[in-house]
Amino acid sequence: MSAMKTQPRLQGEEATRLNLRVARLSVITAASLGLLKLAAGWLTGSLAIFASLVDSLMDLVASGVNYLAVRVAGQPADADHAYGHGKAEALAGLLQAGFIGFAGAFLLVEGVRKILGGGEVERLDLGILVMVVCTLASARITWQLRSTGRQTGSLALAAAAAHYASDVWTNLGVLVALLLVRWTNMVWFDGVVAAAVALIVLWSAA
């Protein structure tokens, strides 16, 4: 019965085209969110948003690696690769785990620094609005990547979905931090939430 419930996988050129389309979408999403966070971080002075920006930049790099991996993996076997190029996706998944781990370590250090150092955050309403948009966009692309990865059996897209899922948590953490700062004027909340999100990100990397 369980086999009947399994979603059928696309194969061949159809799967490759779908993988490439979704991989391109993830690159565009990462670039757009990165620019949005850069503007918000600059205008608000929020280090938490800048920390989230670094994660988005890593998303952009990882998405670019994914796109290249999907293109290579979709190539047919040749004289040098008798069994095709599918292992390129596995290598991309390994690279993304490294990116996620680095992002988690950065957020943890940043969170501790915010707890100890404090700071000022301006235009909190703008920062909150931007993080709501980023959270929703990250959740949407996560669903798209995961769904397509299941349809086509793409390891690279499955790894990208895990990466963007961690980005959803990162964005939510920054959003909660900004709300707490707005309600209490206690900037150290930003560091506490950032450190908690970092642990989730590191777990995702593992």
PDB file of C-alpha atoms in Angstrom, residues 73-176:
ATOM      1  CA  ALA A  73      23.742  15.870 -13.380  1.00  0.00           C
ATOM      2  CA  GLY A  74      21.295  16.112 -16.260  1.00  0.00           C
ATOM      3  CA  GLN A  75      23.963  15.431 -18.852  1.00  0.00           C
ATOM      4  CA  PRO A  76      24.008  11.925 -20.358  1.00  0.00           C
ATOM      5  CA  ALA A  77      26.792   9.417 -19.810  1.00  0.00           C
ATOM      6  CA  ASP A  78      29.910   9.889 -21.892  1.00  0.00           C
ATOM      7  CA  ALA A  79      33.327   8.282 -22.336  1.00  0.00           C
ATOM      8  CA  ASP A  80      34.632   9.771 -19.093  1.00  0.00           C
ATOM      9  CA  HIS A  81      31.414   9.256 -17.067  1.00  0.00           C
ATOM     10  CA  ALA A  82      30.015   5.880 -18.077  1.00  0.00           C
ATOM     11  CA  TYR A  83      27.269   6.057 -15.444  1.00  0.00           C
ATOM     12  CA  GLY A  84      26.295   9.680 -16.040  1.00  0.00           C
ATOM     13  CA  HIS A  85      26.898  12.782 -13.915  1.00  0.00           C
ATOM     14  CA  GLY A  86      24.465  12.184 -11.040  1.00  0.00           C
ATOM     15  CA  LYS A  87      27.166  12.356  -8.351  1.00  0.00           C
ATOM     16  CA  ALA A  88      27.441  16.118  -8.998  1.00  0.00           C
ATOM     17  CA  GLU A  89      24.195  16.502  -7.034  1.00  0.00           C
ATOM     18  CA  ALA A  90      25.570  14.577  -4.059  1.00  0.00           C
ATOM     19  CA  LEU A  91      28.620  16.862  -4.007  1.00  0.00           C
ATOM     20  CA  ALA A  92      26.327  19.912  -4.127  1.00  0.00           C
ATOM     21  CA  GLY A  93      24.383  18.557  -1.146  1.00  0.00           C
ATOM     22  CA  LEU A  94      27.624  18.165   0.809  1.00  0.00           C
ATOM     23  CA  LEU A  95      28.678  21.731  -0.025  1.00  0.00           C
ATOM     24  CA  GLN A  96      25.316  23.059   1.150  1.00  0.00           C
ATOM     25  CA  ALA A  97      25.662  21.270   4.489  1.00  0.00           C
ATOM     26  CA  GLY A  98      28.946  23.143   4.889  1.00  0.00           C
ATOM     27  CA  PHE A  99      27.276  26.449   4.038  1.00  0.00           C
ATOM     28  CA  ILE A 100      24.486  25.827   6.553  1.00  0.00           C
ATOM     29  CA  GLY A 101      27.006  24.941   9.260  1.00  0.00           C
ATOM     30  CA  PHE A 102      29.035  28.091   8.591  1.00  0.00           C
ATOM     31  CA  ALA A 103      25.869  30.210   8.739  1.00  0.00           C
ATOM     32  CA  GLY A 104      24.910  28.637  12.066  1.00  0.00           C
ATOM     33  CA  ALA A 105      28.348  29.288  13.557  1.00  0.00           C
ATOM     34  CA  PHE A 106      28.257  32.899  12.369  1.00  0.00           C
ATOM     35  CA  LEU A 107      24.796  33.463  13.845  1.00  0.00           C
ATOM     36  CA  LEU A 108      25.856  31.942  17.162  1.00  0.00           C
ATOM     37  CA  VAL A 109      28.884  34.246  17.433  1.00  0.00           C
ATOM     38  CA  GLU A 110      26.778  37.211  16.320  1.00  0.00           C
ATOM     39  CA  GLY A 111      24.107  36.395  18.893  1.00  0.00           C
ATOM     40  CA  VAL A 112      26.599  36.252  21.760  1.00  0.00           C
ATOM     41  CA  ARG A 113      28.132  39.524  20.588  1.00  0.00           C
ATOM     42  CA  LYS A 114      24.706  41.185  20.593  1.00  0.00           C
ATOM     43  CA  ILE A 115      23.975  39.902  24.100  1.00  0.00           C
ATOM     44  CA  LEU A 116      27.237  41.336  25.426  1.00  0.00           C
ATOM     45  CA  GLY A 117      27.476  44.488  23.331  1.00  0.00           C
ATOM     46  CA  GLY A 118      23.921  45.653  22.745  1.00  0.00           C
ATOM     47  CA  GLY A 119      23.464  48.497  20.257  1.00  0.00           C
ATOM     48  CA  GLU A 120      20.750  50.627  18.683  1.00  0.00           C
ATOM     49  CA  VAL A 121      18.093  49.630  16.169  1.00  0.00           C
ATOM     50  CA  GLU A 122      16.108  52.233  14.210  1.00  0.00           C
ATOM     51  CA  ARG A 123      13.027  52.060  11.985  1.00  0.00           C
ATOM     52  CA  LEU A 124      11.875  48.854  13.651  1.00  0.00           C
ATOM     53  CA  ASP A 125       8.573  48.805  11.738  1.00  0.00           C
ATOM     54  CA  LEU A 126      10.468  48.696   8.445  1.00  0.00           C
ATOM     55  CA  GLY A 127      12.695  45.891   9.676  1.00  0.00           C
ATOM     56  CA  ILE A 128       9.679  43.903  10.901  1.00  0.00           C
ATOM     57  CA  LEU A 129       7.886  44.293   7.559  1.00  0.00           C
ATOM     58  CA  VAL A 130      10.958  43.181   5.603  1.00  0.00           C
ATOM     59  CA  MET A 131      11.435  40.098   7.772  1.00  0.00           C
ATOM     60  CA  VAL A 132       7.760  39.119   7.350  1.00  0.00           C
ATOM     61  CA  VAL A 133       8.189  39.294   3.563  1.00  0.00           C
ATOM     62  CA  CYS A 134      11.467  37.337   3.711  1.00  0.00           C
ATOM     63  CA  THR A 135       9.950  34.637   5.921  1.00  0.00           C
ATOM     64  CA  LEU A 136       6.995  34.121   3.590  1.00  0.00           C
ATOM     65  CA  ALA A 137       9.219  34.071   0.495  1.00  0.00           C
ATOM     66  CA  SER A 138      11.611  31.568   2.088  1.00  0.00           C
ATOM     67  CA  ALA A 139       8.717  29.319   3.105  1.00  0.00           C
ATOM     68  CA  ARG A 140       7.342  29.416  -0.442  1.00  0.00           C
ATOM     69  CA  ILE A 141      10.636  28.506  -2.138  1.00  0.00           C
ATOM     70  CA  THR A 142      11.247  25.783   0.475  1.00  0.00           C
ATOM     71  CA  TRP A 143       7.947  24.149  -0.462  1.00  0.00           C
ATOM     72  CA  GLN A 144       8.740  24.482  -4.182  1.00  0.00           C
ATOM     73  CA  LEU A 145      12.198  22.938  -3.829  1.00  0.00           C
ATOM     74  CA  ARG A 146      10.993  20.086  -1.618  1.00  0.00           C
ATOM     75  CA  SER A 147       8.051  19.282  -3.890  1.00  0.00           C
ATOM     76  CA  THR A 148      10.181  19.295  -7.033  1.00  0.00           C
ATOM     77  CA  GLY A 149      12.935  17.287  -5.345  1.00  0.00           C
ATOM     78  CA  ARG A 150      10.412  14.563  -4.500  1.00  0.00           C
ATOM     79  CA  GLN A 151       9.021  14.551  -8.037  1.00  0.00           C
ATOM     80  CA  THR A 152      12.387  14.258  -9.734  1.00  0.00           C
ATOM     81  CA  GLY A 153      14.518  12.566  -7.057  1.00  0.00           C
ATOM     82  CA  SER A 154      16.968  15.501  -7.117  1.00  0.00           C
ATOM     83  CA  LEU A 155      19.420  15.397  -4.198  1.00  0.00           C
ATOM     84  CA  ALA A 156      20.534  18.959  -4.885  1.00  0.00           C
ATOM     85  CA  LEU A 157      17.007  20.369  -4.667  1.00  0.00           C
ATOM     86  CA  ALA A 158      16.298  18.324  -1.520  1.00  0.00           C
ATOM     87  CA  ALA A 159      19.422  19.777   0.091  1.00  0.00           C
ATOM     88  CA  ALA A 160      18.406  23.266  -1.041  1.00  0.00           C
ATOM     89  CA  ALA A 161      14.988  22.758   0.565  1.00  0.00           C
ATOM     90  CA  ALA A 162      16.696  21.925   3.874  1.00  0.00           C
ATOM     91  CA  HIS A 163      18.827  25.052   3.500  1.00  0.00           C
ATOM     92  CA  TYR A 164      15.844  27.316   2.857  1.00  0.00           C
ATOM     93  CA  ALA A 165      13.940  25.665   5.716  1.00  0.00           C
ATOM     94  CA  SER A 166      16.742  26.761   8.030  1.00  0.00           C
ATOM     95  CA  ASP A 167      16.450  30.221   6.461  1.00  0.00           C
ATOM     96  CA  VAL A 168      12.775  30.303   7.452  1.00  0.00           C
ATOM     97  CA  TRP A 169      13.811  29.713  11.073  1.00  0.00           C
ATOM     98  CA  THR A 170      16.515  32.359  10.797  1.00  0.00           C
ATOM     99  CA  ASN A 171      14.061  34.910   9.441  1.00  0.00           C
ATOM    100  CA  LEU A 172      11.499  34.041  12.117  1.00  0.00           C
ATOM    101  CA  GLY A 173      14.153  34.433  14.805  1.00  0.00           C
ATOM    102  CA  VAL A 174      15.131  37.877  13.555  1.00  0.00           C
ATOM    103  CA  LEU A 175      11.456  38.845  13.272  1.00  0.00           C
ATOM    104  CA  VAL A 176      10.738  37.788  16.860  1.00  0.00           C
TER     105      VAL A 176
END
